[in-house]
Amino acid sequence: MDHNNSYSASYAAAGVDITAGYKAVELMKKHIARTRNEGCLDDVGGFGGCFGLPIAGMEEPVLVSGTDGVGTKLKLAILMDKHNTIGIDCVAMCVNDIICVGAKPLFFLDYIACGKNVPEKIAEIVGGVAEGCVQAGSALIGGETAEHPGMMPEEEYDLAGFAVGIVDKKKILDKTTMRPGDVVIALPSTGIHSNGFSLCRKVFDIDNNNPQLYVSREELGGKTIAEALLTPTKIYVKPVLALLEQVNVRGISHITGGGFYENIPRSIPDGLGAKIDKSAVKVLPIFDLIAKFGNIPERDMFNTYNMGVGMSIVVPADQKDLALSILKANGEDAYVIGTIVESEEKVILE
């Protein structure tokens, strides 16, 4: 599209450069092209993203949607001036939610609000969003970048998005099928993902750019705290979809803000609880550092962070070995962390 005649000096004087928006779109197109799949019907730049629904073979197709942002993890990305992975987090927070229903993600749209539109930075952010979409097998079919002078400092921005997926109604996961003796399987996280950063900012004094953030640490494999914290959220779509094809999955929980105590109960019916063996949980070193620096009690840690478990999956005991083999064949170092028991308490950590 030719925007040569589109320029408003008055709008630019007020802090909004519409030509920067056009340049950002041109720069991000190469990233968006990587996400195109069979459902995409048009190019970026129109007023709405169009997508053809793949409903062949489905008796009652159901659309499943999820929306989220990245939260105050953005503070660290801005501080480090590293913007090419934060978009992965945004996609992950949405698609990891909708696969808990049993749905396959179809497409994603993002929204970026910024103090000043720097086209190269916006394209870098969208490049991360596109990478997340590639990992999820989802098309990036549109989005919006809004320049908000006076609402936020020029260097700051916020990022949010939403995903839409599809599932045959009869295949929606039904937690009421869960039974005592079922096994709880953990899928490892890559770090703290995108939750609990307000506490991290306090613990590590991030807002004051604590020099300790940039010191390589042996317990982090030579990474700095800042690098470990900015590690993008893991996207579990492809291994979970592979699992759903062969195993009678009873329930899935995406472990986000609120940790074990808030998220695991969401996939467990009344009268049952998940008995978790704490000694089996492979806690990542970054969580030990958070607890140490902040003098945070263990229960608060498990009630805030994923502690190294990005997703928990409940399967029948007689399908445990099959489930583990499928997940491992799809790149997940999955392992058992507990069982389902009769209980009025939804999560029992022992």
Tab-separated table of C-alpha atoms in Angstrom:
chain	number	residue	atom	x	y	z
A	1	MET	CA	0.000	0.000	0.000
A	2	ASP	CA	1.324	3.461	-0.921
A	3	HIS	CA	1.376	5.882	2.022
A	4	ASN	CA	3.424	8.614	0.330
A	5	ASN	CA	0.606	11.156	0.627
A	6	SER	CA	-0.233	10.282	4.236
A	7	TYR	CA	1.469	12.667	6.652
A	8	SER	CA	0.097	15.069	9.227
A	9	ALA	CA	2.497	17.700	10.554
A	10	SER	CA	-0.053	18.687	13.198
A	11	TYR	CA	-0.411	15.130	14.470
A	12	ALA	CA	3.382	14.725	14.486
A	13	ALA	CA	3.686	17.917	16.542
A	14	ALA	CA	1.296	16.343	19.062
A	15	GLY	CA	3.621	13.352	19.387
A	16	VAL	CA	2.188	10.840	16.916
A	17	ASP	CA	4.117	10.036	13.740
A	18	ILE	CA	1.768	8.023	11.544
A	19	THR	CA	4.532	7.386	9.014
A	20	ALA	CA	6.444	5.490	11.726
A	21	GLY	CA	3.454	3.191	11.974
A	22	TYR	CA	3.568	2.467	8.247
A	23	LYS	CA	7.285	1.735	8.427
A	24	ALA	CA	6.761	-0.606	11.389
A	25	VAL	CA	4.171	-2.572	9.424
A	26	GLU	CA	6.545	-2.933	6.486
A	27	LEU	CA	9.346	-4.122	8.773
A	28	MET	CA	7.176	-6.682	10.548
A	29	LYS	CA	5.707	-8.271	7.407
A	30	LYS	CA	8.652	-10.644	6.987
A	31	HIS	CA	8.056	-11.938	10.530
A	32	ILE	CA	4.329	-12.345	10.010
A	33	ALA	CA	4.896	-14.263	6.779
A	34	ARG	CA	6.602	-17.033	8.797
A	35	THR	CA	3.327	-17.757	10.613
A	36	ARG	CA	1.026	-18.152	7.634
A	37	ASN	CA	-0.857	-21.428	7.409
A	38	GLU	CA	-3.695	-22.953	5.410
A	39	GLY	CA	-6.337	-20.888	7.221
A	40	CYS	CA	-4.958	-17.445	6.287
A	41	LEU	CA	-7.074	-15.604	3.728
A	42	ASP	CA	-5.509	-12.155	3.336
A	43	ASP	CA	-2.437	-10.032	3.971
A	44	VAL	CA	-1.705	-7.765	6.917
A	45	GLY	CA	-2.852	-4.162	6.624
A	46	GLY	CA	-6.618	-4.438	6.213
A	47	PHE	CA	-9.239	-3.664	8.831
A	48	GLY	CA	-9.722	-7.246	9.981
A	49	GLY	CA	-7.831	-10.501	9.877
A	50	CYS	CA	-9.661	-13.285	8.047
A	51	PHE	CA	-9.201	-16.977	8.738
A	52	GLY	CA	-10.882	-20.030	7.256
A	53	LEU	CA	-11.975	-22.522	9.927
A	54	PRO	CA	-10.628	-26.078	9.515
A	55	ILE	CA	-13.728	-27.986	10.636
A	56	ALA	CA	-13.510	-31.051	8.384
A	57	GLY	CA	-14.163	-34.204	10.403
A	58	MET	CA	-15.558	-32.333	13.405
A	59	GLU	CA	-19.108	-33.036	14.566
A	60	GLU	CA	-19.513	-29.905	16.721
A	61	PRO	CA	-16.596	-27.504	16.288
A	62	VAL	CA	-16.130	-25.177	19.261
A	63	LEU	CA	-13.985	-22.032	19.226
A	64	VAL	CA	-11.826	-21.523	22.317
A	65	SER	CA	-10.226	-18.146	23.053
A	66	GLY	CA	-7.645	-16.852	25.478
A	67	THR	CA	-6.186	-13.419	26.141
A	68	ASP	CA	-3.313	-12.143	28.265
A	69	GLY	CA	-0.378	-9.794	28.456
A	70	VAL	CA	3.201	-10.075	29.621
A	71	GLY	CA	2.871	-8.091	32.838
A	72	THR	CA	5.782	-6.331	34.477
A	73	LYS	CA	8.319	-8.631	32.810
A	74	LEU	CA	8.260	-5.811	30.271
A	75	LYS	CA	10.136	-3.644	32.791
A	76	LEU	CA	13.139	-5.951	32.535
A	77	ALA	CA	12.962	-6.158	28.736
A	78	ILE	CA	12.941	-2.359	28.534
A	79	LEU	CA	15.766	-2.080	31.066
A	80	MET	CA	17.906	-4.552	29.103
A	81	ASP	CA	16.817	-3.080	25.757
A	82	LYS	CA	16.049	-6.607	24.562
A	83	HIS	CA	12.718	-6.877	22.804
A	84	ASN	CA	12.945	-9.906	20.509
A	85	THR	CA	11.694	-12.554	22.968
A	86	ILE	CA	8.991	-10.803	24.971
A	87	GLY	CA	6.479	-11.532	22.205
A	88	ILE	CA	7.006	-15.261	22.730
A	89	ASP	CA	5.783	-14.758	26.294
A	90	CYS	CA	2.647	-13.013	25.083
A	91	VAL	CA	1.743	-15.824	22.696
A	92	ALA	CA	2.607	-18.498	25.261
A	93	MET	CA	0.357	-17.059	27.942
A	94	CYS	CA	-2.599	-17.343	25.557
A	95	VAL	CA	-1.998	-20.580	23.659
A	96	ASN	CA	-0.886	-22.517	26.753
A	97	ASP	CA	-4.251	-21.647	28.291
A	98	ILE	CA	-6.426	-22.780	25.407
A	99	ILE	CA	-4.677	-26.159	25.034
A	100	CYS	CA	-5.788	-26.858	28.622
A	101	VAL	CA	-9.275	-27.196	27.117
A	102	GLY	CA	-7.975	-29.551	24.434
A	103	ALA	CA	-8.095	-26.951	21.651
A	104	LYS	CA	-5.644	-26.471	18.804
A	105	PRO	CA	-4.600	-22.802	18.395
A	106	LEU	CA	-5.537	-21.335	15.027
A	107	PHE	CA	-4.596	-17.674	15.021
A	108	PHE	CA	-3.291	-14.835	17.166
A	109	LEU	CA	-3.575	-11.029	17.241
A	110	ASP	CA	-1.376	-8.674	19.245
A	111	TYR	CA	-1.752	-5.169	20.652
A	112	ILE	CA	1.189	-2.885	21.387
A	113	ALA	CA	0.793	0.473	23.115
A	114	CYS	CA	3.936	2.591	23.145
A	115	GLY	CA	5.081	6.020	24.245
A	116	LYS	CA	6.863	6.515	20.932
A	117	ASN	CA	6.689	4.345	17.837
A	118	VAL	CA	10.224	3.351	16.933
A	119	PRO	CA	9.616	1.110	13.895
A	120	GLU	CA	12.678	-1.064	14.428
A	121	LYS	CA	11.731	-1.742	18.059
A	122	ILE	CA	8.110	-2.522	17.163
A	123	ALA	CA	9.280	-4.899	14.439
A	124	GLU	CA	11.589	-6.572	16.969
A	125	ILE	CA	8.681	-7.083	19.375
A	126	VAL	CA	6.475	-8.485	16.619
A	127	GLY	CA	9.340	-10.729	15.539
A	128	GLY	CA	9.081	-12.364	18.977
A	129	VAL	CA	5.314	-12.658	18.626
A	130	ALA	CA	5.808	-14.352	15.251
A	131	GLU	CA	8.333	-16.783	16.724
A	132	GLY	CA	5.808	-17.702	19.424
A	133	CYS	CA	3.174	-18.266	16.771
A	134	VAL	CA	5.527	-20.515	14.782
A	135	GLN	CA	6.198	-22.558	17.921
A	136	ALA	CA	2.440	-22.852	18.521
A	137	GLY	CA	1.514	-23.569	14.898
A	138	SER	CA	-0.681	-20.476	14.994
A	139	ALA	CA	-1.062	-17.764	12.354
A	140	LEU	CA	-0.458	-14.118	13.223
A	141	ILE	CA	-3.295	-12.573	11.242
A	142	GLY	CA	-3.298	-9.008	12.526
A	143	GLY	CA	-2.751	-6.637	15.391
A	144	GLU	CA	-2.538	-3.012	16.413
A	145	THR	CA	0.214	-0.600	17.397
A	146	ALA	CA	-0.946	2.533	19.210
A	147	GLU	CA	1.305	5.488	19.936
A	148	HIS	CA	0.331	7.131	23.254
A	149	PRO	CA	2.431	10.252	23.869
A	150	GLY	CA	1.861	11.620	27.353
A	151	MET	CA	0.368	8.345	28.575
A	152	MET	CA	3.729	6.649	29.088
A	153	PRO	CA	7.424	7.530	28.695
A	154	GLU	CA	8.733	7.322	25.133
A	155	GLU	CA	10.842	4.206	25.795
A	156	GLU	CA	8.035	2.214	27.434
A	157	TYR	CA	5.391	-0.018	25.877
A	158	ASP	CA	2.771	-2.573	26.832
A	159	LEU	CA	2.028	-5.796	24.999
A	160	ALA	CA	-1.079	-7.962	25.017
A	161	GLY	CA	-2.814	-10.340	22.659
A	162	PHE	CA	-5.360	-13.057	22.196
A	163	ALA	CA	-5.509	-16.468	20.589
A	164	VAL	CA	-8.376	-18.453	19.109
A	165	GLY	CA	-8.352	-22.232	18.835
A	166	ILE	CA	-10.757	-24.987	17.875
A	167	VAL	CA	-11.815	-28.345	19.311
A	168	ASP	CA	-14.564	-30.844	18.596
A	169	LYS	CA	-17.050	-30.515	21.461
A	170	LYS	CA	-16.807	-34.204	22.351
A	171	LYS	CA	-13.045	-33.806	22.804
A	172	ILE	CA	-13.177	-30.925	25.287
A	173	LEU	CA	-11.354	-32.117	28.386
A	174	ASP	CA	-13.758	-33.136	31.134
A	175	LYS	CA	-12.270	-33.023	34.624
A	176	THR	CA	-15.221	-34.990	36.032
A	177	THR	CA	-13.699	-38.097	34.451
A	178	MET	CA	-10.782	-37.853	36.891
A	179	ARG	CA	-10.435	-40.698	39.396
A	180	PRO	CA	-8.349	-41.436	42.523
A	181	GLY	CA	-5.122	-43.103	41.481
A	182	ASP	CA	-4.705	-41.018	38.324
A	183	VAL	CA	-1.166	-39.734	37.835
A	184	VAL	CA	0.011	-36.109	37.754
A	185	ILE	CA	2.741	-35.482	35.166
A	186	ALA	CA	4.928	-32.370	35.097
A	187	LEU	CA	6.155	-30.575	32.002
A	188	PRO	CA	9.272	-28.547	32.923
A	189	SER	CA	9.284	-24.774	32.624
A	190	THR	CA	12.130	-22.696	31.203
A	191	GLY	CA	12.129	-20.404	34.235
A	192	ILE	CA	9.634	-18.136	35.923
A	193	HIS	CA	7.887	-17.576	32.581
A	194	SER	CA	5.732	-14.410	32.790
A	195	ASN	CA	4.367	-14.442	36.315
A	196	GLY	CA	5.452	-13.146	39.688
A	197	PHE	CA	7.589	-10.360	38.252
A	198	SER	CA	6.276	-7.748	40.658
A	199	LEU	CA	7.783	-9.827	43.454
A	200	CYS	CA	10.970	-10.401	41.426
A	201	ARG	CA	11.331	-6.673	40.886
A	202	LYS	CA	11.189	-6.145	44.625
A	203	VAL	CA	13.470	-9.063	45.518
A	204	PHE	CA	16.197	-8.146	43.003
A	205	ASP	CA	15.633	-4.362	43.101
A	206	ILE	CA	15.098	-4.382	39.349
A	207	ASP	CA	13.513	-0.931	39.154
A	208	ASN	CA	16.765	0.569	40.491
A	209	ASN	CA	18.845	-1.427	37.986
A	210	ASN	CA	20.641	-3.429	40.663
A	211	PRO	CA	24.186	-4.282	39.423
A	212	GLN	CA	23.731	-7.822	40.792
A	213	LEU	CA	21.361	-8.430	37.887
A	214	TYR	CA	24.260	-8.509	35.451
A	215	VAL	CA	26.725	-10.732	37.314
A	216	SER	CA	27.236	-14.214	35.846
A	217	ARG	CA	26.270	-16.862	38.378
A	218	GLU	CA	27.539	-20.410	38.516
A	219	GLU	CA	24.195	-21.777	39.787
A	220	LEU	CA	22.529	-20.329	36.666
A	221	GLY	CA	24.984	-22.036	34.335
A	222	GLY	CA	26.925	-18.838	33.775
A	223	LYS	CA	23.866	-16.737	33.009
A	224	THR	CA	23.095	-13.513	34.826
A	225	ILE	CA	19.942	-13.114	36.909
A	226	ALA	CA	18.605	-10.713	34.283
A	227	GLU	CA	19.146	-13.240	31.499
A	228	ALA	CA	17.523	-16.031	33.507
A	229	LEU	CA	14.499	-13.879	34.321
A	230	LEU	CA	14.025	-12.811	30.712
A	231	THR	CA	14.057	-16.395	29.397
A	232	PRO	CA	10.835	-16.697	27.356
A	233	THR	CA	7.876	-18.772	28.446
A	234	LYS	CA	7.816	-22.296	27.061
A	235	ILE	CA	5.069	-23.093	24.555
A	236	TYR	CA	3.596	-26.564	25.112
A	237	VAL	CA	1.134	-26.733	22.215
A	238	LYS	CA	2.718	-29.338	19.933
A	239	PRO	CA	3.657	-31.966	22.560
A	240	VAL	CA	0.287	-31.639	24.295
A	241	LEU	CA	-1.646	-31.986	21.028
A	242	ALA	CA	0.394	-35.113	20.251
A	243	LEU	CA	-0.473	-36.479	23.692
A	244	LEU	CA	-4.183	-35.796	23.258
A	245	GLU	CA	-4.251	-37.918	20.101
A	246	GLN	CA	-3.298	-41.114	21.943
A	247	VAL	CA	-3.949	-40.710	25.675
A	248	ASN	CA	-7.134	-40.228	27.693
A	249	VAL	CA	-6.045	-36.991	29.335
A	250	ARG	CA	-8.241	-36.154	32.359
A	251	GLY	CA	-7.085	-32.595	32.973
A	252	ILE	CA	-4.392	-30.013	32.197
A	253	SER	CA	-3.266	-26.986	34.218
A	254	HIS	CA	-1.107	-24.149	32.961
A	255	ILE	CA	0.950	-23.108	36.002
A	256	THR	CA	0.990	-19.308	35.928
A	257	GLY	CA	0.500	-16.608	38.580
A	258	GLY	CA	-0.707	-18.202	41.808
A	259	GLY	CA	1.551	-21.196	41.296
A	260	PHE	CA	0.522	-24.707	42.294
A	261	TYR	CA	-2.146	-23.666	44.784
A	262	GLU	CA	-4.179	-21.555	42.379
A	263	ASN	CA	-3.747	-23.306	39.033
A	264	ILE	CA	-3.752	-27.050	39.670
A	265	PRO	CA	-7.204	-26.916	41.350
A	266	ARG	CA	-8.722	-25.454	38.177
A	267	SER	CA	-8.497	-28.847	36.454
A	268	ILE	CA	-9.599	-30.994	39.412
A	269	PRO	CA	-13.244	-31.767	40.351
A	270	ASP	CA	-14.724	-31.392	43.817
A	271	GLY	CA	-13.958	-34.259	46.163
A	272	LEU	CA	-10.538	-34.914	44.654
A	273	GLY	CA	-7.113	-33.400	45.181
A	274	ALA	CA	-3.624	-33.564	43.706
A	275	LYS	CA	-1.130	-35.044	46.152
A	276	ILE	CA	2.206	-33.587	45.029
A	277	ASP	CA	5.563	-34.993	46.113
A	278	LYS	CA	7.653	-31.863	46.689
A	279	SER	CA	10.870	-33.879	46.559
A	280	ALA	CA	9.982	-34.960	43.012
A	281	VAL	CA	9.613	-31.385	41.742
A	282	LYS	CA	12.718	-30.360	39.795
A	283	VAL	CA	13.019	-26.824	41.134
A	284	LEU	CA	15.089	-24.564	38.877
A	285	PRO	CA	17.995	-22.578	40.393
A	286	ILE	CA	16.340	-19.209	39.670
A	287	PHE	CA	13.616	-20.056	42.197
A	288	ASP	CA	16.192	-20.888	44.855
A	289	LEU	CA	17.752	-17.470	44.258
A	290	ILE	CA	14.397	-15.694	44.531
A	291	ALA	CA	13.675	-17.442	47.830
A	292	LYS	CA	17.185	-16.700	49.127
A	293	PHE	CA	17.376	-13.028	48.103
A	294	GLY	CA	13.824	-12.302	49.244
A	295	ASN	CA	13.721	-14.585	52.292
A	296	ILE	CA	10.444	-15.966	50.915
A	297	PRO	CA	8.750	-18.941	52.645
A	298	GLU	CA	8.404	-22.150	50.657
A	299	ARG	CA	4.613	-22.028	50.618
A	300	ASP	CA	4.657	-18.498	49.199
A	301	MET	CA	7.042	-19.660	46.490
A	302	PHE	CA	4.705	-22.497	45.479
A	303	ASN	CA	1.784	-20.048	45.673
A	304	THR	CA	3.450	-17.505	43.351
A	305	TYR	CA	5.698	-19.328	40.881
A	306	ASN	CA	5.677	-22.448	38.724
A	307	MET	CA	8.808	-23.691	40.569
A	308	GLY	CA	10.028	-25.460	37.421
A	309	VAL	CA	6.681	-26.987	36.390
A	310	GLY	CA	5.089	-25.045	33.551
A	311	MET	CA	2.190	-27.418	33.060
A	312	SER	CA	0.662	-30.360	34.918
A	313	ILE	CA	-1.239	-33.135	33.155
A	314	VAL	CA	-3.454	-35.792	34.757
A	315	VAL	CA	-3.678	-39.187	33.037
A	316	PRO	CA	-4.952	-42.653	34.062
A	317	ALA	CA	-2.299	-44.699	35.884
A	318	ASP	CA	-2.353	-47.400	33.216
A	319	GLN	CA	-1.501	-44.816	30.543
A	320	LYS	CA	1.329	-43.144	32.467
A	321	ASP	CA	4.166	-44.857	30.587
A	322	LEU	CA	2.565	-44.191	27.208
A	323	ALA	CA	2.028	-40.539	28.117
A	324	LEU	CA	5.626	-40.106	29.244
A	325	SER	CA	6.986	-41.738	26.097
A	326	ILE	CA	4.868	-39.534	23.809
A	327	LEU	CA	5.867	-36.383	25.633
A	328	LYS	CA	9.541	-37.303	25.602
A	329	ALA	CA	9.360	-38.163	21.902
A	330	ASN	CA	8.073	-34.621	21.406
A	331	GLY	CA	10.925	-32.973	23.268
A	332	GLU	CA	9.468	-32.784	26.776
A	333	ASP	CA	11.473	-34.106	29.746
A	334	ALA	CA	8.197	-35.041	31.445
A	335	TYR	CA	8.104	-36.773	34.821
A	336	VAL	CA	5.629	-37.806	37.527
A	337	ILE	CA	5.100	-35.474	40.499
A	338	GLY	CA	2.000	-36.892	42.182
A	339	THR	CA	-1.327	-38.679	42.172
A	340	ILE	CA	-5.001	-37.854	42.450
A	341	VAL	CA	-6.568	-38.733	45.810
A	342	GLU	CA	-9.918	-38.335	47.528
A	343	SER	CA	-9.665	-35.010	49.352
A	344	GLU	CA	-11.518	-31.800	50.075
A	345	GLU	CA	-8.150	-30.056	49.752
A	346	LYS	CA	-7.352	-29.517	46.075
A	347	VAL	CA	-3.545	-29.437	46.417
A	348	ILE	CA	-1.576	-31.391	49.014
A	349	LEU	CA	2.142	-30.661	48.907
A	350	GLU	CA	4.135	-33.158	50.954
